[in-house]
Short mmCIF file of C-alpha atoms and ligand atoms in Angstrom, two decimals:
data_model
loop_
_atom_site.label_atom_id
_atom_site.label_comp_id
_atom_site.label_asym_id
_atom_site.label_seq_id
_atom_site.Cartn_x
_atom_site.Cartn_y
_atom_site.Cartn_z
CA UNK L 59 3.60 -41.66 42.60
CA UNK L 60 5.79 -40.47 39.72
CA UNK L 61 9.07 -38.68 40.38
CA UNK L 62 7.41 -35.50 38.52
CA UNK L 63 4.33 -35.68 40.21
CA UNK L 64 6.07 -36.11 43.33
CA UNK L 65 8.87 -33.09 42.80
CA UNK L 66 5.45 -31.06 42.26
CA UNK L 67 3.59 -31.66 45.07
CA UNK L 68 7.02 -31.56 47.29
CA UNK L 69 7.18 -27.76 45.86
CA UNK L 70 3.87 -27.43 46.96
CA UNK L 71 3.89 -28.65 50.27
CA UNK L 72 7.72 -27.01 50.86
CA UNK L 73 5.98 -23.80 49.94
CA UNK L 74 3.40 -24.25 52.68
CA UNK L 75 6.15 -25.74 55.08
CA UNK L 76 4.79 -29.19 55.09
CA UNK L 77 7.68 -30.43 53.13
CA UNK L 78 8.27 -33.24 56.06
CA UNK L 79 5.25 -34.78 54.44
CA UNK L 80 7.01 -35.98 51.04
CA UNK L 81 9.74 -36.95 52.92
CA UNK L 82 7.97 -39.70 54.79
CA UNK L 83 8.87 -42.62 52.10
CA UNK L 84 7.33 -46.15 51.81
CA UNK L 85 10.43 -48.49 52.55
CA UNK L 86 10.65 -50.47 49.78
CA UNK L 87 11.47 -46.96 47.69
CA UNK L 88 13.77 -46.36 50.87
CA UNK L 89 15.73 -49.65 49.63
CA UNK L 90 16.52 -48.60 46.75
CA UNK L 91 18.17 -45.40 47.83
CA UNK L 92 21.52 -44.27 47.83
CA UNK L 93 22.09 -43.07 44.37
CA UNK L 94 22.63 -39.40 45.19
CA UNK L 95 20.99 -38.18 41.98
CA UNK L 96 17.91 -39.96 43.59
CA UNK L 97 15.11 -38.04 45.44
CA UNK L 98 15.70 -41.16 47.61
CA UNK L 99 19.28 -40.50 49.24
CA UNK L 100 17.62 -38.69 52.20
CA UNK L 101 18.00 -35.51 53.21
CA UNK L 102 21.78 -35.22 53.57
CA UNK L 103 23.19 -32.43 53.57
CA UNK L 104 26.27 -32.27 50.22
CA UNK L 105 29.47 -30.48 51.20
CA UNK L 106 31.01 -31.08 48.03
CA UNK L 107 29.18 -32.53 44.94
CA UNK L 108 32.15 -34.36 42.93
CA UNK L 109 32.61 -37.08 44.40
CA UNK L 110 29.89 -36.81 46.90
CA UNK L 111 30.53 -35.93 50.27
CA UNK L 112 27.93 -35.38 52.29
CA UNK L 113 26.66 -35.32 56.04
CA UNK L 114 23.65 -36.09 58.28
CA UNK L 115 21.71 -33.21 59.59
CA UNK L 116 22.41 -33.72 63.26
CA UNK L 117 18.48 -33.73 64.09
CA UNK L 118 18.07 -37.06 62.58
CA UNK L 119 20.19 -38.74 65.54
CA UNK L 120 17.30 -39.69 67.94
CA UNK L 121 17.19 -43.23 66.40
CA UNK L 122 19.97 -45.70 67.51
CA UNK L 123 20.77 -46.96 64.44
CA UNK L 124 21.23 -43.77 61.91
CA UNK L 125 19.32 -45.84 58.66
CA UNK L 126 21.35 -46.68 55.05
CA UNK L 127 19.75 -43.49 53.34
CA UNK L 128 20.66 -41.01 55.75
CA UNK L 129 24.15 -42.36 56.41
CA UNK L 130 27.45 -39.66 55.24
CA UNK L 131 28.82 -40.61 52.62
CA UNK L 132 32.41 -39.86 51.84
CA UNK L 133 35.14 -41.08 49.68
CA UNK L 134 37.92 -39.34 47.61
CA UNK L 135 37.13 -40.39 44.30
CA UNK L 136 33.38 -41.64 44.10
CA UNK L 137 32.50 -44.99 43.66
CA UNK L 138 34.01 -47.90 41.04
CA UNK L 139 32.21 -48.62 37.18
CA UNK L 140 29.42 -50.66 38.77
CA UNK L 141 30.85 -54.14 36.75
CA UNK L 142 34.06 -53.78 38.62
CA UNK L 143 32.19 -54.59 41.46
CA UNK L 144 29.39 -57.06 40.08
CA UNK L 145 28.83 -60.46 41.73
CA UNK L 146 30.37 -62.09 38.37
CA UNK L 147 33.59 -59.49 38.43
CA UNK L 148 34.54 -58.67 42.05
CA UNK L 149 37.05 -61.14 44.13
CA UNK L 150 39.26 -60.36 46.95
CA UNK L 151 42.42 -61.14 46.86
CA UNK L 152 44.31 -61.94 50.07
CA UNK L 153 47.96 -62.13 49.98
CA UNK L 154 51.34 -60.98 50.66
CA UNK L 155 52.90 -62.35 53.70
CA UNK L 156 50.91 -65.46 53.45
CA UNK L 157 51.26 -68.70 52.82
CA UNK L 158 48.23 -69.25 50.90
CA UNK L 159 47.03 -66.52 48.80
CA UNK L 160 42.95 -66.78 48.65
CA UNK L 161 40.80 -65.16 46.03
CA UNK L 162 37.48 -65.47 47.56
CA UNK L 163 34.12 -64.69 46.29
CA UNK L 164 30.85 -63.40 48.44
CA UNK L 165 29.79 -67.19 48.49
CA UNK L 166 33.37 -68.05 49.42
CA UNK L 167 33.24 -65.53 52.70
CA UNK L 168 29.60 -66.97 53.42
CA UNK L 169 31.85 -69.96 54.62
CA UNK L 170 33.55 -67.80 57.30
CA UNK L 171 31.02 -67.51 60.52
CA UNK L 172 29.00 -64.84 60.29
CA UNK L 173 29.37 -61.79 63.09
CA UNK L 174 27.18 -58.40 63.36
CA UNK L 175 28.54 -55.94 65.39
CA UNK L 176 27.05 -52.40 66.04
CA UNK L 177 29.56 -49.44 65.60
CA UNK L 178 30.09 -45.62 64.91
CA UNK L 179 31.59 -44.76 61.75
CA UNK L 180 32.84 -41.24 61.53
CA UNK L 181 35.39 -39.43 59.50
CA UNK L 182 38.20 -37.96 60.67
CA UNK L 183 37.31 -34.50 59.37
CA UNK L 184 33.69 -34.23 61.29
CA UNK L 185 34.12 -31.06 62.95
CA UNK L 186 36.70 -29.61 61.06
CA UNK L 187 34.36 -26.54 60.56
CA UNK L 188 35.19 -25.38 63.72
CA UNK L 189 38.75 -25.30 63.97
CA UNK L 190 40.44 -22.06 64.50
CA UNK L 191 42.54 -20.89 62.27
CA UNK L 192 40.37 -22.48 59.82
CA UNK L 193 41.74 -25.51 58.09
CA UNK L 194 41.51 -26.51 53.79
CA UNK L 195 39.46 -29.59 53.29
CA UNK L 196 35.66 -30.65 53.40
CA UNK L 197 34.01 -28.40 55.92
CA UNK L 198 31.98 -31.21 57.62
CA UNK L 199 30.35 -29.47 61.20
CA UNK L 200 28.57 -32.15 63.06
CA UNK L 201 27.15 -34.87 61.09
CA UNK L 202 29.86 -36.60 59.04
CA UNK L 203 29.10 -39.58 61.62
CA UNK L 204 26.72 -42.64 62.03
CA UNK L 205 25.96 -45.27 63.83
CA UNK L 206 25.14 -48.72 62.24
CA UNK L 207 24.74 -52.46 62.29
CA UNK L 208 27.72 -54.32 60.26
CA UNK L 209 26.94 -57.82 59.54
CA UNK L 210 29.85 -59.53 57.25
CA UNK L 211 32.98 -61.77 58.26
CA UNK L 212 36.16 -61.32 61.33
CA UNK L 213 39.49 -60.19 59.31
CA UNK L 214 41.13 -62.57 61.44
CA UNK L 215 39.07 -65.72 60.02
CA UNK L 216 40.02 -64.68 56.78
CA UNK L 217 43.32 -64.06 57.42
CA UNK L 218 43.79 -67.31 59.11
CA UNK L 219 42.70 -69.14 56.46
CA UNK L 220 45.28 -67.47 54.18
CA UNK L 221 48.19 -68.44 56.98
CA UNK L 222 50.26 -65.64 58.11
CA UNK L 223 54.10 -65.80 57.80
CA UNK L 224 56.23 -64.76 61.10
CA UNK L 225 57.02 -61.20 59.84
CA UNK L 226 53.82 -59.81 59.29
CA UNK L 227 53.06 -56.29 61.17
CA UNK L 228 50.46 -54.37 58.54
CA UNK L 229 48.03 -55.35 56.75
CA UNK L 230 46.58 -53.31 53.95
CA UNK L 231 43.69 -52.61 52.21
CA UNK L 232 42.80 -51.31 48.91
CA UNK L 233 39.23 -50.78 47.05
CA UNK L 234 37.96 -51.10 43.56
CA UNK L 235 37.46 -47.46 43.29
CA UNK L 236 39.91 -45.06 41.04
CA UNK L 237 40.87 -41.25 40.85
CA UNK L 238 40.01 -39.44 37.40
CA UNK L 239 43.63 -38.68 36.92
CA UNK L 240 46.18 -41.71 36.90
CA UNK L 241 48.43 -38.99 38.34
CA UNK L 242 46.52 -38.72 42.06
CA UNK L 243 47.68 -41.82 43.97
CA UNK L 244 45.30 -44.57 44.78
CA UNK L 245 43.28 -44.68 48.23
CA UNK L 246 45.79 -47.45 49.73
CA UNK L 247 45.64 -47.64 53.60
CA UNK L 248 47.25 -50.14 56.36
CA UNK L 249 46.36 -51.10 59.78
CA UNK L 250 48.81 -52.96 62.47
CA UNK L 251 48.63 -56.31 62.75
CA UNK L 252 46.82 -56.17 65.90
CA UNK L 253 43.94 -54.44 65.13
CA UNK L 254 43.46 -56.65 62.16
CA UNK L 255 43.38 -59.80 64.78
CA UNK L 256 41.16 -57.83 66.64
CA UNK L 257 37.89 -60.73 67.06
CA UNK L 258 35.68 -57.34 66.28
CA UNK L 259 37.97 -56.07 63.44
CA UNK L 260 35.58 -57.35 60.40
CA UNK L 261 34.86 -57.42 56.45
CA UNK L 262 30.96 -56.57 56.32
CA UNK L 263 29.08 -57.37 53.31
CA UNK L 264 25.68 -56.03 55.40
CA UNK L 265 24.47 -52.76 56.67
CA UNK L 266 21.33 -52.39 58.75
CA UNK L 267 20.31 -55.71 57.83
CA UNK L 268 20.32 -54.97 53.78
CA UNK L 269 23.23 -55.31 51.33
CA UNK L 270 25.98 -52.98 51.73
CA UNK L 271 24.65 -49.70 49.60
CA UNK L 272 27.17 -48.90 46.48
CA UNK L 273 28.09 -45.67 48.06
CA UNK L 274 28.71 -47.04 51.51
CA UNK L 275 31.23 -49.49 50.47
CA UNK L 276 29.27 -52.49 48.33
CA UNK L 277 29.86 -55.40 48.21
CA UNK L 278 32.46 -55.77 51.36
CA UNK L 279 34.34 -53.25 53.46
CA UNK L 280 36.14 -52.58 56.49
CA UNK L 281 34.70 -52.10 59.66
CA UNK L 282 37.19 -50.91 62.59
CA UNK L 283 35.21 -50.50 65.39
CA UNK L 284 36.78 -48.27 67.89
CA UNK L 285 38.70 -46.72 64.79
CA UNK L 286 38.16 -43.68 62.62
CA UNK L 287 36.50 -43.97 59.39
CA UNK L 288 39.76 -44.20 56.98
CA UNK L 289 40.55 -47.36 58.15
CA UNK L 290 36.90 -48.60 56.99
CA UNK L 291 38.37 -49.27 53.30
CA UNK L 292 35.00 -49.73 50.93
CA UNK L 293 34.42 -51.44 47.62
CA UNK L 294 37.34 -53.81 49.13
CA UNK L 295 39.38 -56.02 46.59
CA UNK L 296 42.79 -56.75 48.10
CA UNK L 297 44.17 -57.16 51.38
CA UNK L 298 47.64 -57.34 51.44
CA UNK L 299 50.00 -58.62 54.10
CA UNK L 300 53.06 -56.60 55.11
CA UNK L 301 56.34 -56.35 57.40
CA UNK L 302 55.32 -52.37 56.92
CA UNK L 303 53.01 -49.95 57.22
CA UNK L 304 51.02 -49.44 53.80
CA UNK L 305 53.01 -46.58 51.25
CA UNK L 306 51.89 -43.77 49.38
CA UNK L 307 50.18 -40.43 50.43
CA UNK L 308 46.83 -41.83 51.74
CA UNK L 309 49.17 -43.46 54.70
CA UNK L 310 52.08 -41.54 54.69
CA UNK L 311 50.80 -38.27 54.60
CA UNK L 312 47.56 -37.77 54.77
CA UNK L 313 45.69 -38.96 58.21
CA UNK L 314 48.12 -37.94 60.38
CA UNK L 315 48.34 -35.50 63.69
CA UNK L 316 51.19 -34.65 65.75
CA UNK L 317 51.57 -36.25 68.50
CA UNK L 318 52.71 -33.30 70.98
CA UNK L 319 50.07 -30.07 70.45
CA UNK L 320 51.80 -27.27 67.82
CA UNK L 321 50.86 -23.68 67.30
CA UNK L 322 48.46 -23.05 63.94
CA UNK L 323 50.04 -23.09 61.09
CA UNK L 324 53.19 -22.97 62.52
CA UNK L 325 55.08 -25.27 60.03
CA UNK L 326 56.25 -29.11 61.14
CA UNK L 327 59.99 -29.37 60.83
CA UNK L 328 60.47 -31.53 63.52
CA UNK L 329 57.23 -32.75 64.34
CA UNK L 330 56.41 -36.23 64.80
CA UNK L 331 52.97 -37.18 62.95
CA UNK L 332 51.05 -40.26 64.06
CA UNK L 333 47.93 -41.70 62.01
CA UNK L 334 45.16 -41.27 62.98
CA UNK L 335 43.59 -44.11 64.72
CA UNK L 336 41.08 -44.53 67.42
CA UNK L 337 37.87 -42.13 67.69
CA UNK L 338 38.41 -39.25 70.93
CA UNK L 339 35.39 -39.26 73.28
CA UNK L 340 32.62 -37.07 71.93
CA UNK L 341 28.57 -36.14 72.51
CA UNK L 342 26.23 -34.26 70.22
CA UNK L 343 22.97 -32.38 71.06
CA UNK L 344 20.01 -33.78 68.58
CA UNK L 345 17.13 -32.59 70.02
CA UNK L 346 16.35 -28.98 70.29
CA UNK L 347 17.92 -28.01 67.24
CA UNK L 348 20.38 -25.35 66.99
CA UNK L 349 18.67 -22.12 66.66
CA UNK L 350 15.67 -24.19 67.42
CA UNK L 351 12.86 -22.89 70.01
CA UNK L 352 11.38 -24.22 73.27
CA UNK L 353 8.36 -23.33 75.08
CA UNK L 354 8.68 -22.29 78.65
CA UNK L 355 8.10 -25.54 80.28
CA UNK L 356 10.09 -28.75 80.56
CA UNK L 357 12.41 -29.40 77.83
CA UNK L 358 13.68 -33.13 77.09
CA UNK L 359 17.27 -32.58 75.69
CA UNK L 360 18.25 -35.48 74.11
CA UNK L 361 21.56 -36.15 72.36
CA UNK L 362 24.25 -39.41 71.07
CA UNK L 363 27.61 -39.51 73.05
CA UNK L 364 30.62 -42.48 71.66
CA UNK L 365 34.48 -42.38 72.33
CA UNK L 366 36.71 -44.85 71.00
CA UNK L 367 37.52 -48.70 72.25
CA UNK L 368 36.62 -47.48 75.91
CA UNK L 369 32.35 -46.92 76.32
CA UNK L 370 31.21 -43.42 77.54
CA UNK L 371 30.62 -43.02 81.57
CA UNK L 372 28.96 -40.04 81.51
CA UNK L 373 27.24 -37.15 79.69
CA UNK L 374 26.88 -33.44 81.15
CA UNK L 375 25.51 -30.39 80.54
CA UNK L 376 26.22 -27.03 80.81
CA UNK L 377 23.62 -23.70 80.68
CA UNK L 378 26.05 -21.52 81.95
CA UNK L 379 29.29 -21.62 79.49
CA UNK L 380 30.99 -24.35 80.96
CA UNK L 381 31.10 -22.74 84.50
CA UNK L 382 28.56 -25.90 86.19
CA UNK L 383 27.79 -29.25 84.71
CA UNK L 384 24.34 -30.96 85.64
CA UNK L 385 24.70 -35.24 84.89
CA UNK L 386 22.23 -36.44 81.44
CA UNK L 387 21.01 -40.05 81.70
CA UNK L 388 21.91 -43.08 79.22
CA UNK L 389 18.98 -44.18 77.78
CA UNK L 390 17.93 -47.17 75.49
CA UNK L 391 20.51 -49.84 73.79
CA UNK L 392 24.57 -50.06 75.28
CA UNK L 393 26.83 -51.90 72.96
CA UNK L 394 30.68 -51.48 73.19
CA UNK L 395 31.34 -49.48 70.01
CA UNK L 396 28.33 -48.16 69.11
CA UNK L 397 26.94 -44.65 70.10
CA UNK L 398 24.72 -43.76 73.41
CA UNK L 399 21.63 -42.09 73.77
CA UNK L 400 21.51 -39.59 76.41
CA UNK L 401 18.31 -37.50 77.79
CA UNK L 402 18.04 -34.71 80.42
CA UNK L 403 14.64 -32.61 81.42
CA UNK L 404 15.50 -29.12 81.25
CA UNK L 405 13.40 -26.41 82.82
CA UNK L 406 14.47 -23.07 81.30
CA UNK L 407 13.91 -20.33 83.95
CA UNK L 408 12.54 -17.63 81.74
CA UNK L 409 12.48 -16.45 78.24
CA UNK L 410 15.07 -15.43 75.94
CA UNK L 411 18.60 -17.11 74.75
CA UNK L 412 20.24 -20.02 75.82
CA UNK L 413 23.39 -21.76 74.98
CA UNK L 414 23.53 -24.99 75.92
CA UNK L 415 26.76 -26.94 75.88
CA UNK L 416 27.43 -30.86 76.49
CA UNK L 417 30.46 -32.60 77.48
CA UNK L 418 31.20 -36.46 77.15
CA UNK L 419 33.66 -38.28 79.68
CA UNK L 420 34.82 -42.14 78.65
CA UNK L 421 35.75 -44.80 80.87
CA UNK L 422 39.27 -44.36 80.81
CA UNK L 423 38.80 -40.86 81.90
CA UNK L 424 39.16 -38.75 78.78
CA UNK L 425 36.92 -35.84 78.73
CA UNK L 426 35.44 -33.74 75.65
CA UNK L 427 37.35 -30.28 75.87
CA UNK L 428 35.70 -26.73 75.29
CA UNK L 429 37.82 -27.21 71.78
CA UNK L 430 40.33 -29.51 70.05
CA UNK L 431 44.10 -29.26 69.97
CA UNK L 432 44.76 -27.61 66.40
CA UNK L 433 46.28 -29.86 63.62
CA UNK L 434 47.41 -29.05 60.34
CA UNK L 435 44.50 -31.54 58.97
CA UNK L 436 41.49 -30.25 61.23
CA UNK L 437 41.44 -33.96 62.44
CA UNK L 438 39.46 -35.18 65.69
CA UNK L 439 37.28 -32.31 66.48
CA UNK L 440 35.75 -33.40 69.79
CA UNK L 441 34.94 -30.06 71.58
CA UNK L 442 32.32 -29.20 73.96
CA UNK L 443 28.76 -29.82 71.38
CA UNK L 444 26.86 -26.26 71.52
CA UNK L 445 23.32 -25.46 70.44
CA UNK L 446 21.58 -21.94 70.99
CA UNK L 447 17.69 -21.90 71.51
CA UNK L 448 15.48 -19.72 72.24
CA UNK L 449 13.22 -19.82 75.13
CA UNK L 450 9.29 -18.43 74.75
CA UNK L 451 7.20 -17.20 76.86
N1 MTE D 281 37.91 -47.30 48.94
C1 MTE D 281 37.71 -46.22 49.72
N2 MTE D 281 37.31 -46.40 51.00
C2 MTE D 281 37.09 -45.34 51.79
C3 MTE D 281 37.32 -44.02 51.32
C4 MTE D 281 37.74 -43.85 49.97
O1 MTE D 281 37.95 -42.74 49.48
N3 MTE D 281 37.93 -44.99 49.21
N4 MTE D 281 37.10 -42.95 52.18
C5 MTE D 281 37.17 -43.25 53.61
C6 MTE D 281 36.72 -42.14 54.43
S1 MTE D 281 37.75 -40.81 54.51
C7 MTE D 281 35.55 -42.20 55.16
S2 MTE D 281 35.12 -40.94 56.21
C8 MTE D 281 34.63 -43.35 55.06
C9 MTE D 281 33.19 -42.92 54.81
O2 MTE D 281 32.31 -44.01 54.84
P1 MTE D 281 30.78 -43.83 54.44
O3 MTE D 281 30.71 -43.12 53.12
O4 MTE D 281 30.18 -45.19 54.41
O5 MTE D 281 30.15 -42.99 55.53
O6 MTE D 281 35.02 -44.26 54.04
C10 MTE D 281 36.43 -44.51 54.00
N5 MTE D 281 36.69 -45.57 53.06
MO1 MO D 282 36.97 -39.44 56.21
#
């Protein structure tokens, strides 16, 4: 079907709310999708338009794996010039503290063994929306967060082929892509040694099976599993090995809460900042949708939980503002850093508005708070998830 002919009948069947219908796309189109001009990006929902930032609507969660075309997509200056990152232009370069710099090609990491590891990606930001006061930056609510397969090469493999010297501590990352204005510093980030020796710390060149999509990070990027999403570098060209942690705004200033809670906008003389690093336990209610309605008669709530390196014990819920908590059961696929499903059978007892809340606990006992510490940054938003329904008779 042409694009035209399609647009038209989409206006058609929107108007007679059947627009799910066009949506339903054969999956070699899907393939090709992730050019956000493209009716075939997915429904995502843009939060700012240059570059494009957009997030998931939190209904399309009930899958395990959220797929390439409804993955957020985020990044501070859009993607490279598409030959920067060609198979004939783009190398990495591995070097610093090393004592053999490598410039490797895509063949050149098909050498390294090859590891797939499923893991939630989210940005640091999701749920900034709902800090109070509110905070500047991309107002992401719930869905700046996915959960994928990552098939590429360990760090450590790579960086053991390159040899590191005895006072390496950081190594940093930086990506083909460039700000408009030379002025704005480039998106230059580090992580500690550790995590970069990490066996699940890894350079994927795959996502969901397919090539890494150009606005997801193509041809090779970080994957930190455990970690937020600004240490997933994308469009990767250089690692770099350091005795410090990586300089310049992106690492210095940016990414970074306090480490003892402040009041709002209280000013940080004083305060130490930290960057941020490892995800904070969290769960989100997919299914009913917010504002959504239910019939009077069993209800299967069904939502995704994930915290950081430790996997998520349990799931509850709440009907009555937090006051009681009734235990939701894991179900389907558990996998260290990836995201579980949870369900729960809900019989509302009569008609009318309900809130219904749900609270994550991990395994080293951190528990999902009715709201999130405030930080200058709106980072790490892991309060209580909340959607309102309405019951019918
Ligand atoms: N090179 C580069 N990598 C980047 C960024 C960027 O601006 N440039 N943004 C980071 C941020 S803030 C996020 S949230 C994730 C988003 O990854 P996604 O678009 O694949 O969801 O990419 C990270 N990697
Ligand atoms: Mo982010």
């Amino acid at each position: 079907m042409s694009l035209s002919r399609r647009a038209w009948l989409g206006k058609v069947l929107q108007g007679l709310g059947l627009s799910a219908l066009v949506s339903h796309r054969p999956v070699a189109a899907r393939a090709a999708g992730n050019d956000p001009s493209s009716n075939e990006s997915g429904p995502l929902i843009a939060r700012v338009t240059r570059p494009y930032d957009a997030e998931t609507p939190v209904r399309e969660f009930t899958s395990f794996l959220t797929p390439n075309h409804r993955f957020f997509v985020r990044s501070h200056f859009g993607p490279p010039a598409p030959e920067l990152i060609t198979e004939a232009n783009w190398k990495l370069r591995v070097g610093g503290l090393t004592d053999q710099p490598l410039e490797l090609t895509l063949k050149d990491l098909a050498q390294f063994e090859r590891v797939t590891i499923t893991a939630v990606v989210q940005c640091s930001g999701n749920g900034r929306a709902f800090h109070r006061p509110k905070v500047p930056g991309v107002q992401w609510e719930r869905g700046a967060v996915g959960n994928a397969q990552w098939t590429g090469v360990r760090l450590r493999d790579v960086l053991a082929k390159a040899g590191l010297r005895r006072n390496a501590k950081h190594v940093q990352f930086k990506g083909a892509d460039r700000p408009v204005v030379s002025s704005v510093p480039l998106f230059v980030r580090s992580i500690p040694l550790e995590k970069a020796l990490h066996p699940d710390t890894m350079l994927a060149y795959e996502m969901n099976g397919r090539p890494l999509p150009l606005l997801h990070g193509a041809p090779l990027r970080v994957i930190t599993p455990g970690w937020m999403a600004d240490s997933c570098i994308k469009w990767l060209t250089d690692i770099t090995v350091q005795a410090e942690e990586a300089k310049g705004y992106y690492m210095q200033t940016a990414y970074r809460v306090p480490v003892t809670a402040i009041q709002p906008n209280s000013g940080l003389p004083g305060t130490s900042m930290v960057p941020v690093e490892a995800m904070v336990v969290k769960s989100l209610i997919v299914s009913p949708v917010n504002d959504g309605q239910v019939g009077l008669v069993p209800v299967t709530i069904q939502g995704v939980a994930w915290s950081g390196e430790a996997s998520v014990a349990t799931v509850e819920l709440s009907f009555d503002e937090g006051k009681t908590w009734e235990p939701a059961r894991f179900v389907g696929e558990d996998e260290r850093y990836a995201w579980r499903r949870w369900q729960y059978v809900w019989k509302p007892k009569g008609p009318g508005s309900v809130a219904i809340l749900s609270r994550a606990t991990d395994a080293e006992g951190q528990v999902q708070p009715q709201s999130t510490p405030w930080n200058p940054s709106g980072f790490l938003w892991n309060g209580w998830d909340r959607v309102t329904v309405t019951v019918q008779a």
